[in-house]
mmCIF file of C-alpha atoms in Angstrom:
data_model
loop_
_atom_site.group_PDB
_atom_site.id
_atom_site.type_symbol
_atom_site.label_atom_id
_atom_site.label_comp_id
_atom_site.label_asym_id
_atom_site.label_seq_id
_atom_site.Cartn_x
_atom_site.Cartn_y
_atom_site.Cartn_z
ATOM 1 C CA MET K 1 9.221 -50.734 279.661
ATOM 2 C CA ASP K 2 10.203 -52.578 276.354
ATOM 3 C CA THR K 3 12.552 -55.473 277.506
ATOM 4 C CA THR K 4 16.190 -55.290 275.662
ATOM 5 C CA LEU K 5 18.051 -58.271 274.585
ATOM 6 C CA ARG K 6 21.539 -58.710 273.011
ATOM 7 C CA VAL K 7 20.898 -60.240 269.559
ATOM 8 C CA ASN K 8 23.785 -61.653 267.543
ATOM 9 C CA GLU K 9 21.740 -61.918 264.301
ATOM 10 C CA ILE K 10 18.416 -62.917 262.717
ATOM 11 C CA PHE K 11 17.826 -64.609 259.497
ATOM 12 C CA LYS K 12 15.400 -66.997 257.536
ATOM 13 C CA SER K 13 16.969 -70.216 256.508
ATOM 14 C CA ILE K 14 15.947 -73.937 256.466
ATOM 15 C CA GLN K 15 15.438 -75.342 259.541
ATOM 16 C CA GLY K 16 18.871 -78.002 259.609
ATOM 17 C CA GLU K 17 17.945 -79.948 262.648
ATOM 18 C CA SER K 18 15.649 -81.354 265.154
ATOM 19 C CA THR K 19 12.027 -82.959 264.299
ATOM 20 C CA PHE K 20 11.450 -79.770 262.377
ATOM 21 C CA ALA K 21 14.235 -80.344 259.891
ATOM 22 C CA GLY K 22 13.660 -78.986 256.345
ATOM 23 C CA LEU K 23 10.990 -76.260 257.098
ATOM 24 C CA PRO K 24 11.471 -72.606 256.393
ATOM 25 C CA CYS K 25 11.960 -70.819 260.365
ATOM 26 C CA VAL K 26 13.381 -67.590 261.446
ATOM 27 C CA PHE K 27 16.416 -67.964 263.646
ATOM 28 C CA VAL K 28 17.071 -64.985 266.636
ATOM 29 C CA ARG K 29 20.485 -65.790 267.961
ATOM 30 C CA LEU K 30 21.469 -64.390 271.012
ATOM 31 C CA THR K 31 24.771 -62.986 272.051
ATOM 32 C CA GLY K 32 26.272 -64.738 274.761
ATOM 33 C CA CYS K 33 27.220 -68.144 276.439
ATOM 34 C CA ASN K 34 28.089 -69.555 279.310
ATOM 35 C CA LEU K 35 29.782 -73.126 277.875
ATOM 36 C CA ARG K 36 32.916 -73.222 275.846
ATOM 37 C CA CYS K 37 32.659 -76.923 273.377
ATOM 38 C CA THR K 38 35.386 -77.739 272.135
ATOM 39 C CA TYR K 39 33.177 -78.623 268.459
ATOM 40 C CA CYS K 40 31.360 -74.824 268.732
ATOM 41 C CA ASP K 41 30.642 -73.713 265.459
ATOM 42 C CA THR K 42 29.324 -70.415 266.461
ATOM 43 C CA THR K 43 32.057 -68.722 268.890
ATOM 44 C CA TYR K 44 31.029 -65.550 266.893
ATOM 45 C CA SER K 45 27.666 -65.385 269.086
ATOM 46 C CA TYR K 46 29.952 -64.912 272.145
ATOM 47 C CA GLU K 47 30.355 -61.394 272.048
ATOM 48 C CA GLU K 48 29.343 -60.121 268.915
ATOM 49 C CA GLY K 49 25.462 -58.300 268.722
ATOM 50 C CA GLN K 50 23.258 -55.182 269.013
ATOM 51 C CA ASN K 51 20.561 -54.467 271.428
ATOM 52 C CA TRP K 52 17.074 -55.054 270.211
ATOM 53 C CA ASN K 53 13.769 -54.216 271.975
ATOM 54 C CA ILE K 54 10.958 -57.184 271.848
ATOM 55 C CA SER K 55 8.752 -54.782 269.911
ATOM 56 C CA GLY K 56 11.211 -54.287 267.293
ATOM 57 C CA LEU K 57 11.862 -58.085 267.450
ATOM 58 C CA ILE K 58 8.925 -59.082 266.793
ATOM 59 C CA ALA K 59 8.280 -56.731 263.906
ATOM 60 C CA LYS K 60 11.325 -57.812 262.191
ATOM 61 C CA ILE K 61 10.101 -61.733 262.546
ATOM 62 C CA HIS K 62 6.858 -60.923 261.053
ATOM 63 C CA LYS K 63 8.620 -59.669 257.492
ATOM 64 C CA TYR K 64 10.093 -63.126 256.767
ATOM 65 C CA LYS K 65 6.498 -64.351 256.478
ATOM 66 C CA SER K 66 7.236 -67.623 258.444
ATOM 67 C CA LYS K 67 5.569 -68.791 261.493
ATOM 68 C CA LEU K 68 8.301 -70.996 262.524
ATOM 69 C CA VAL K 69 10.628 -69.344 265.136
ATOM 70 C CA GLU K 70 13.739 -70.634 266.286
ATOM 71 C CA ILE K 71 15.567 -68.787 269.945
ATOM 72 C CA THR K 72 19.092 -70.015 269.741
ATOM 73 C CA GLY K 73 22.238 -68.817 270.541
ATOM 74 C CA GLY K 74 24.869 -68.825 272.180
ATOM 75 C CA GLU K 75 22.758 -69.482 274.725
ATOM 76 C CA PRO K 76 19.253 -67.830 275.148
ATOM 77 C CA LEU K 77 18.272 -68.607 278.505
ATOM 78 C CA LEU K 78 21.630 -66.534 279.587
ATOM 79 C CA GLN K 79 19.603 -63.328 278.947
ATOM 80 C CA PRO K 80 16.486 -62.893 281.477
ATOM 81 C CA GLY K 81 14.437 -61.339 278.962
ATOM 82 C CA THR K 82 14.310 -64.499 276.551
ATOM 83 C CA ASN K 83 11.033 -65.789 278.266
ATOM 84 C CA LYS K 84 9.385 -62.589 277.648
ATOM 85 C CA LEU K 85 10.219 -62.960 273.923
ATOM 86 C CA ILE K 86 8.909 -66.569 273.825
ATOM 87 C CA LYS K 87 5.432 -65.080 275.338
ATOM 88 C CA GLN K 88 5.010 -62.515 273.427
ATOM 89 C CA LEU K 89 5.910 -64.901 270.150
ATOM 90 C CA LEU K 90 3.130 -67.542 271.233
ATOM 91 C CA ARG K 91 0.840 -64.956 271.605
ATOM 92 C CA GLU K 92 0.724 -63.654 268.241
ATOM 93 C CA ARG K 93 0.556 -67.348 267.283
ATOM 94 C CA PHE K 94 4.089 -68.281 266.132
ATOM 95 C CA ALA K 95 5.472 -72.035 266.845
ATOM 96 C CA VAL K 96 8.209 -71.194 269.229
ATOM 97 C CA LEU K 97 11.868 -73.341 269.325
ATOM 98 C CA ILE K 98 13.870 -72.627 271.990
ATOM 99 C CA GLU K 99 17.418 -74.232 271.896
ATOM 100 C CA THR K 100 19.451 -74.690 275.116
ATOM 101 C CA ASN K 101 23.168 -75.996 276.066
ATOM 102 C CA GLY K 102 21.046 -77.443 279.047
ATOM 103 C CA SER K 103 22.974 -76.242 281.982
ATOM 104 C CA PHE K 104 20.085 -73.714 282.864
ATOM 105 C CA ASP K 105 16.859 -74.572 284.297
ATOM 106 C CA ILE K 106 14.122 -75.073 281.880
ATOM 107 C CA SER K 107 11.203 -75.434 283.628
ATOM 108 C CA ALA K 108 10.039 -71.789 283.402
ATOM 109 C CA ILE K 109 9.666 -71.859 279.495
ATOM 110 C CA HIS K 110 6.602 -71.594 278.656
ATOM 111 C CA LYS K 111 4.787 -74.882 277.955
ATOM 112 C CA LYS K 112 3.380 -73.954 274.363
ATOM 113 C CA ALA K 113 7.197 -74.046 273.201
ATOM 114 C CA THR K 114 9.133 -76.653 272.002
ATOM 115 C CA ILE K 115 12.376 -77.510 274.104
ATOM 116 C CA ILE K 116 15.760 -79.022 272.298
ATOM 117 C CA MET K 117 18.054 -79.171 274.905
ATOM 118 C CA ASP K 118 21.657 -80.860 274.039
ATOM 119 C CA ILE K 119 22.661 -82.974 276.419
ATOM 120 C CA LYS K 120 26.685 -82.558 276.776
ATOM 121 C CA CYS K 121 28.467 -85.526 275.830
ATOM 122 C CA PRO K 122 32.461 -85.762 277.350
ATOM 123 C CA GLY K 123 33.768 -85.142 273.909
ATOM 124 C CA SER K 124 32.693 -81.489 273.903
ATOM 125 C CA GLY K 125 34.659 -81.218 277.348
ATOM 126 C CA MET K 126 31.379 -79.497 279.178
ATOM 127 C CA SER K 127 29.419 -82.737 280.426
ATOM 128 C CA LYS K 128 29.860 -81.731 283.429
ATOM 129 C CA LYS K 129 27.813 -78.491 282.906
ATOM 130 C CA ASN K 130 24.659 -80.686 282.329
ATOM 131 C CA LEU K 131 22.151 -79.641 284.598
ATOM 132 C CA TRP K 132 20.251 -82.796 285.193
ATOM 133 C CA ALA K 133 17.190 -82.022 286.661
ATOM 134 C CA ASN K 134 15.707 -80.735 283.614
ATOM 135 C CA VAL K 135 15.113 -83.758 282.367
ATOM 136 C CA ASP K 136 12.054 -83.606 284.981
ATOM 137 C CA HIS K 137 10.854 -80.675 283.029
ATOM 138 C CA LEU K 138 10.480 -82.347 279.572
ATOM 139 C CA LYS K 139 7.073 -82.334 278.117
ATOM 140 C CA HIS K 140 7.159 -85.305 275.012
ATOM 141 C CA SER K 141 7.013 -82.846 272.585
ATOM 142 C CA ASP K 142 10.199 -81.949 273.530
ATOM 143 C CA GLU K 143 13.702 -82.787 272.304
ATOM 144 C CA VAL K 144 16.944 -83.721 273.113
ATOM 145 C CA LYS K 145 20.356 -83.851 271.581
ATOM 146 C CA PHE K 146 23.458 -85.506 271.580
ATOM 147 C CA VAL K 147 26.380 -84.675 269.755
ATOM 148 C CA ILE K 148 28.803 -87.313 269.395
ATOM 149 C CA SER K 149 32.003 -87.260 268.524
ATOM 150 C CA ASP K 150 33.313 -90.686 269.128
ATOM 151 C CA LYS K 151 32.204 -93.887 269.844
ATOM 152 C CA LYS K 152 32.924 -92.944 273.949
ATOM 153 C CA ASP K 153 30.073 -90.581 273.155
ATOM 154 C CA PHE K 154 28.032 -92.794 271.826
ATOM 155 C CA SER K 155 28.309 -95.398 274.898
ATOM 156 C CA TRP K 156 27.901 -92.945 276.886
ATOM 157 C CA ALA K 157 24.831 -91.142 275.189
ATOM 158 C CA LYS K 158 23.090 -94.804 275.372
ATOM 159 C CA TYR K 159 23.744 -95.056 279.221
ATOM 160 C CA LYS K 160 22.167 -91.512 279.534
ATOM 161 C CA MET K 161 19.239 -92.217 277.712
ATOM 162 C CA LYS K 162 18.642 -95.758 279.502
ATOM 163 C CA LYS K 163 19.136 -93.896 283.194
ATOM 164 C CA PHE K 164 16.808 -91.032 282.492
ATOM 165 C CA ASN K 165 14.513 -93.210 280.325
ATOM 166 C CA LEU K 166 14.636 -90.701 277.710
ATOM 167 C CA PRO K 167 12.524 -92.001 274.766
ATOM 168 C CA GLN K 168 9.374 -92.348 276.926
ATOM 169 C CA ARG K 169 10.064 -88.265 278.279
ATOM 170 C CA CYS K 170 10.423 -86.688 274.978
ATOM 171 C CA LYS K 171 12.333 -87.004 270.985
ATOM 172 C CA VAL K 172 16.003 -88.330 271.442
ATOM 173 C CA LEU K 173 18.177 -86.838 268.503
ATOM 174 C CA PHE K 174 22.103 -88.031 267.739
ATOM 175 C CA SER K 175 23.715 -86.363 265.561
ATOM 176 C CA THR K 176 27.942 -86.090 264.453
ATOM 177 C CA VAL K 177 30.094 -83.294 265.003
ATOM 178 C CA HIS K 178 30.510 -82.209 261.638
ATOM 179 C CA GLY K 179 34.132 -83.314 260.100
ATOM 180 C CA LYS K 180 34.947 -85.155 263.028
ATOM 181 C CA LEU K 181 32.864 -88.175 263.002
ATOM 182 C CA GLU K 182 31.390 -89.511 259.502
ATOM 183 C CA PRO K 183 27.837 -89.816 259.760
ATOM 184 C CA ARG K 184 27.632 -93.410 258.172
ATOM 185 C CA GLU K 185 29.578 -94.726 261.268
ATOM 186 C CA LEU K 186 26.853 -93.266 263.839
ATOM 187 C CA ALA K 187 24.172 -94.050 261.917
ATOM 188 C CA GLU K 188 25.480 -98.151 261.646
ATOM 189 C CA TRP K 189 25.683 -97.967 265.700
ATOM 190 C CA ILE K 190 22.243 -96.560 266.096
ATOM 191 C CA LEU K 191 21.020 -99.541 263.812
ATOM 192 C CA SER K 192 23.518 -102.138 265.661
ATOM 193 C CA ASP K 193 22.507 -101.324 268.846
ATOM 194 C CA ASN K 194 18.349 -100.736 267.942
ATOM 195 C CA LEU K 195 18.427 -97.359 269.932
ATOM 196 C CA GLN K 196 15.214 -95.347 270.019
ATOM 197 C CA ALA K 197 16.855 -92.402 268.587
ATOM 198 C CA ARG K 198 16.512 -90.256 266.004
ATOM 199 C CA PHE K 199 19.913 -89.763 263.456
ATOM 200 C CA GLN K 200 20.322 -86.481 262.079
ATOM 201 C CA LEU K 201 22.559 -84.298 259.904
ATOM 202 C CA GLN K 202 22.581 -80.591 260.456
ATOM 203 C CA ILE K 203 21.341 -80.529 256.852
ATOM 204 C CA HIS K 204 22.397 -76.207 256.405
ATOM 205 C CA LYS K 205 25.940 -77.683 256.529
ATOM 206 C CA TYR K 206 25.179 -79.623 253.125
ATOM 207 C CA ILE K 207 23.139 -77.001 251.846
ATOM 208 C CA TRP K 208 25.467 -74.441 252.070
ATOM 209 C CA GLU K 209 28.994 -74.053 253.059
ATOM 210 C CA PRO K 210 29.744 -75.607 256.623
ATOM 211 C CA ASP K 211 31.040 -72.379 257.681
ATOM 212 C CA ARG K 212 28.592 -70.117 256.153
ATOM 213 C CA ARG K 213 26.943 -67.789 258.578
ATOM 214 C CA GLY K 214 22.878 -66.468 258.433
ATOM 215 C CA VAL K 215 21.511 -69.749 256.464
#
């Protein structure tokens, strides 16, 4: 039987974040999230969606003619069929990114997929939901992302980087809460403290309107 997933939207755009930023990418946004971050920019994905079977999804993705696919949300690991989708995409020679909020076990995700895992800072209101055991399952090709809203978040993220030796485990990304912290401030903090972290912007929000969907 073909596995069904509830999908909020499917679209092709420029990858706006991560070390893949700037590349054409197909996004599969799954419905549902177990967290409620204060700065969430995809609240529409909490409930909205349609049911798709995996074979239909794969056929739709092929039509976009891009070999880079990101599975995101919401929180994609909420749905048990997500790992089946990842495996099928890999079998069909897609490069697969899976963006997760870090509150679910990542150990079962196929090793050929690139995990982009949020580590929720205090400013998100969800920092108690971080599943710290996930750190042990990160590969060198994976990425962790800290979304920073203020200096308190920055100091907290620095401490966690050191405590878990994150730069030696995987790639580390720092970004701002769009509209709350000026990018220049975060960049200057990173430079001042000589952090082993990659500064990033959500570049799709600078190419298009910040609240525009499907880009």
